[in-house]
Every structure is written in structure tokens, then in C-alpha cells.
Amino acid sequence: MSYDFTPLTERRRLQAIAKQKPELLGNDFTSLEYQKRVQRKDLGKMLLFRDSNMSGWALKRITEDDLKFPLVFGEGKRARVLATIGVTRGFGDHDLKVCGTDIYIKPFLSPAPDVQVYNLFEYDHSENDVLIMGTDGLWDVLSNEQAATVVNEVLESFPANDYKRYASAAQELVMAARGVLREKGWRIHEDKPGSGDDITVYVIPLCRHQNMSRENSFTESREVSPSE
């Protein structure tokens, strides 16, 4: 299992790199994050900020250096690293620079995935224990908690032995992320914009493996002899 990595979720890692190597920011960016975009009229005022070692916010007096553009800026899907790219992990992009500068973005991008292994045989699962797999179109607008609430409500409305309950839960997640078409366009809860990206969702029951042996459930490669 893995997670979606964005400039917001990896803010502290990105800021730590910039703090260790400030030359990577040139003279255009600052590693600090502010609760609002700092403007010249804010000089000398106290504003909330946070650095790589901070999970919460603190006050600082704004100086000329704070007028630089933040390393991480934007909300949700619009968040960007160095005002350029919306992802923080991947391959390539060695020559990608901030537009109009000689600032390289690659030093802030990591090719290393953060993957966790969930051993199905360590737990007893019921028909209501599932794994939700979805594309950005789902997770851009729904939190883990919201997705779990939608799935639980659907599963409770079906008999436990009805296989259609999982497909229905996936369909309901798609509808929750797309929203309802209104005058302002597609809207979800609290009148927020619905997902504008493609939405693909799987709701996978975790109890089905229990009828399999451990040996048959593993997909380990093995050498095949000529006689086979």
C-alpha cells in the first residue's frame, strides 16, 4: 500500500532540503510557509509561519526576505513546488527548471516510494473490511475519513453475502467525488467544487483470501525445471 505524495503532505521534507541547501532556492524563493501570501504592506507586521521542524504555526515579524515566493504554495490540487510542479515523487525531470530562472526542481523530487505492507494473515477480517483503491480524482476531494463513511453506509445497506455491495460502494464513492451539477458546476459537500479529474475506484474485500492457503496466496517466482 502507498500514499499520494503532494507538496502539502511532503512540506516538511521539502523545507528540510531547502534549509540544508538554501542555494537551491536562488534569490526568488523562501523555505518558510505562511498562512497567507506575504505582501509588501505586511512588512513589520507579525504573521503566522512554519518551518520544516514545525507541525503547528508561530508568529514572526515580516522582513524583506519574507516577500520571496514560498517553496510550497497553494491548496489541494493547486499546491505547487517552486510554483511549478504538483508532485514530489517520481522519475525524470532532471532538466526541469523554474520558468525564467536557473533554479532546478529535481533536487526536491524523490524517486523513492513510501510503501507499507499489510499482511492479510495477521488479522481476522469480516465482510465489511475493505481496501479502497482510487485515482487522484477521488482523493483530491475526499479525505480518508469521508471515503470510509461513504463505504460503511453502503455496506450496511446490503446483506453481508451480497457481492454487489462492493461495486455499489465504489460507485457511490465516484458520485461523492463528482458531486451534483449545479449552476456553479459540479459541487460536493459544503458547496465545494467536485473533482475535475478522472475518477476510478475499487473497493476490495479483505476477507476473501481466508479460503486460500498461505502458499497459494503468495506470488513468488520460482525456477522451472526443463521437465516442467
XYZ file of C-alpha atoms in Angstrom:
228
model
C 0.000 0.000 0.000
C 1.197 3.505 -0.740
C 0.039 7.075 -0.334
C -0.431 10.106 -2.531
C 2.511 12.475 -2.173
C 1.872 16.163 -2.765
C 3.700 19.393 -1.922
C 1.411 19.716 1.102
C 1.911 16.217 2.510
C 5.680 16.452 1.969
C 6.072 20.043 3.077
C 8.459 19.266 5.933
C 10.745 17.107 3.771
C 10.916 19.798 1.097
C 11.572 22.546 3.624
C 14.315 20.488 5.269
C 16.123 20.171 1.921
C 15.856 23.917 1.332
C 17.063 24.661 4.846
C 20.134 22.449 4.416
C 20.900 23.813 0.932
C 19.445 27.338 0.665
C 21.342 27.895 -2.585
C 18.779 25.627 -4.286
C 16.189 28.385 -3.862
C 18.214 31.073 -5.608
C 17.119 34.599 -4.720
C 13.479 34.032 -5.645
C 12.084 31.610 -3.043
C 11.889 31.131 0.712
C 11.630 27.801 2.529
C 9.124 29.171 5.045
C 5.371 28.694 4.727
C 2.936 31.435 5.726
C -0.778 31.288 6.456
C -1.307 33.857 3.726
C 0.677 35.231 0.799
C 3.014 37.861 2.236
C 2.806 41.287 0.581
C 4.871 44.434 0.915
C 2.185 46.036 3.070
C 2.854 43.275 5.643
C 6.442 44.412 6.296
C 6.996 44.869 10.013
C 3.787 43.033 10.940
C 3.523 39.758 12.859
C 2.251 36.881 10.715
C 1.876 33.144 11.240
C 4.519 30.910 9.647
C 6.022 27.450 9.958
C 9.328 25.805 9.090
C 10.473 22.231 8.470
C 10.666 21.391 12.180
C 7.180 22.734 12.951
C 3.829 20.958 12.728
C 1.975 23.997 14.077
C 2.211 27.722 13.447
C 4.164 30.501 15.178
C 4.412 34.279 14.816
C 7.302 36.115 13.202
C 7.911 39.710 12.202
C 7.886 40.059 8.423
C 11.070 41.286 6.721
C 12.098 41.861 3.115
C 13.298 38.255 2.862
C 9.765 37.031 3.597
C 8.491 38.682 0.415
C 10.080 35.887 -1.617
C 7.724 33.289 -3.065
C 7.194 30.247 -0.769
C 8.805 26.939 -1.700
C 5.407 25.257 -1.204
C 2.357 27.290 -2.124
C -1.297 26.624 -2.938
C -4.127 24.473 -1.619
C -5.273 20.998 -2.555
C -4.600 20.032 -6.144
C -3.302 23.531 -6.886
C -0.354 23.196 -4.481
C 2.999 23.541 -6.240
C 6.714 23.127 -5.510
C 8.659 26.195 -6.610
C 5.478 27.458 -8.306
C 5.966 24.806 -10.989
C 5.161 21.162 -10.264
C 2.372 19.500 -8.286
C 4.099 16.177 -7.494
C 7.034 15.455 -5.197
C 7.999 11.875 -6.089
C 8.762 10.429 -9.493
C 11.378 9.699 -12.130
C 12.937 12.038 -14.653
C 12.586 15.841 -14.790
C 16.365 16.243 -14.495
C 16.384 19.356 -16.675
C 13.198 20.931 -15.325
C 13.741 24.493 -14.115
C 11.548 27.215 -12.687
C 10.372 29.298 -15.640
C 12.744 32.159 -16.415
C 15.374 31.096 -13.868
C 18.283 28.686 -13.437
C 16.669 27.057 -10.393
C 16.456 23.273 -10.785
C 13.456 21.435 -9.345
C 14.954 17.928 -9.419
C 16.785 18.267 -6.039
C 13.384 18.447 -4.334
C 11.897 15.421 -6.125
C 12.432 11.926 -4.753
C 12.243 8.662 -6.762
C 11.823 6.633 -3.554
C 8.268 5.394 -2.883
C 6.932 5.085 0.643
C 5.246 1.683 0.648
C 3.717 -0.217 3.554
C 2.983 -3.946 3.533
C -0.256 -5.151 5.108
C -0.164 -8.855 5.982
C -3.673 -10.216 5.500
C -2.895 -13.307 7.582
C -2.145 -11.299 10.724
C -5.774 -10.254 11.210
C -9.262 -11.708 11.072
C -11.364 -9.809 8.541
C -15.115 -9.561 8.178
C -17.152 -8.796 5.057
C -17.021 -5.108 5.998
C -13.217 -4.852 5.994
C -12.129 -3.436 2.645
C -9.265 -1.729 0.851
C -10.182 1.390 -1.129
C -8.059 1.992 -4.222
C -8.685 5.219 -6.086
C -7.105 7.656 -8.515
C -6.358 11.314 -7.839
C -9.887 12.209 -8.895
C -11.160 10.622 -5.680
C -8.508 11.645 -3.169
C -8.265 15.231 -4.400
C -11.698 15.970 -2.933
C -12.383 13.279 -0.298
C -10.408 12.549 2.854
C -9.783 9.015 4.127
C -12.461 9.532 6.769
C -15.048 10.759 4.269
C -14.375 7.841 1.928
C -14.679 5.365 4.810
C -18.007 6.897 5.868
C -19.430 6.553 2.349
C -18.313 2.925 2.071
C -19.619 1.955 5.514
C -23.053 3.409 4.761
C -23.315 1.420 1.528
C -22.052 -1.846 3.026
C -24.561 -1.619 5.872
C -27.420 -1.348 3.360
C -26.601 -4.727 1.742
C -26.637 -8.286 3.092
C -23.153 -9.442 4.079
C -23.117 -12.181 1.405
C -24.151 -9.897 -1.476
C -21.147 -9.303 -3.742
C -22.836 -6.284 -5.341
C -22.257 -4.307 -2.149
C -18.600 -3.663 -3.067
C -19.348 -2.453 -6.596
C -22.102 -0.239 -5.199
C -19.706 1.223 -2.639
C -17.223 2.045 -5.406
C -19.970 3.682 -7.485
C -21.086 5.750 -4.514
C -17.522 6.972 -3.964
C -17.363 8.097 -7.593
C -20.621 10.018 -7.171
C -19.425 11.559 -3.905
C -16.263 12.816 -5.608
C -18.029 14.038 -8.763
C -20.856 15.726 -6.873
C -24.077 17.217 -8.200
C -24.371 19.513 -11.226
C -25.488 22.959 -10.110
C -25.395 26.480 -11.529
C -21.746 26.839 -10.454
C -20.801 23.485 -11.949
C -20.234 20.145 -10.202
C -20.390 20.624 -6.419
C -19.803 18.273 -3.476
C -20.392 18.718 0.268
C -20.299 22.264 1.666
C -20.722 23.512 -1.928
C -17.076 22.768 -2.716
C -16.085 22.057 -6.344
C -16.360 18.432 -7.407
C -13.435 16.538 -8.864
C -12.401 17.637 -12.344
C -10.081 14.673 -12.810
C -10.877 11.135 -13.906
C -12.247 9.044 -11.033
C -11.504 5.323 -10.852
C -12.310 3.425 -7.646
C -12.029 -0.179 -6.442
C -13.467 -1.404 -3.143
C -11.714 -4.701 -2.415
C -12.912 -7.061 0.355
C -10.097 -8.294 2.580
C -11.822 -11.447 3.819
C -11.796 -13.390 0.530
C -8.222 -14.609 0.985
C -9.220 -16.664 4.047
C -10.288 -19.575 1.858
C -6.806 -19.708 0.338
C -3.726 -21.344 1.766
C -0.705 -19.232 2.550
C 1.262 -20.986 -0.189
C -1.323 -20.264 -2.892
C -1.704 -16.633 -1.869
C 1.930 -15.692 -2.408
C 3.128 -14.823 -5.902
C 6.752 -15.801 -5.513
C 8.748 -16.563 -8.640
C 10.496 -19.901 -8.849
C 12.754 -21.604 -11.339
C 11.024 -24.064 -13.625
C 12.921 -27.240 -14.457
C 13.056 -28.446 -18.080
C 10.752 -31.350 -17.188
C 8.030 -28.888 -16.224
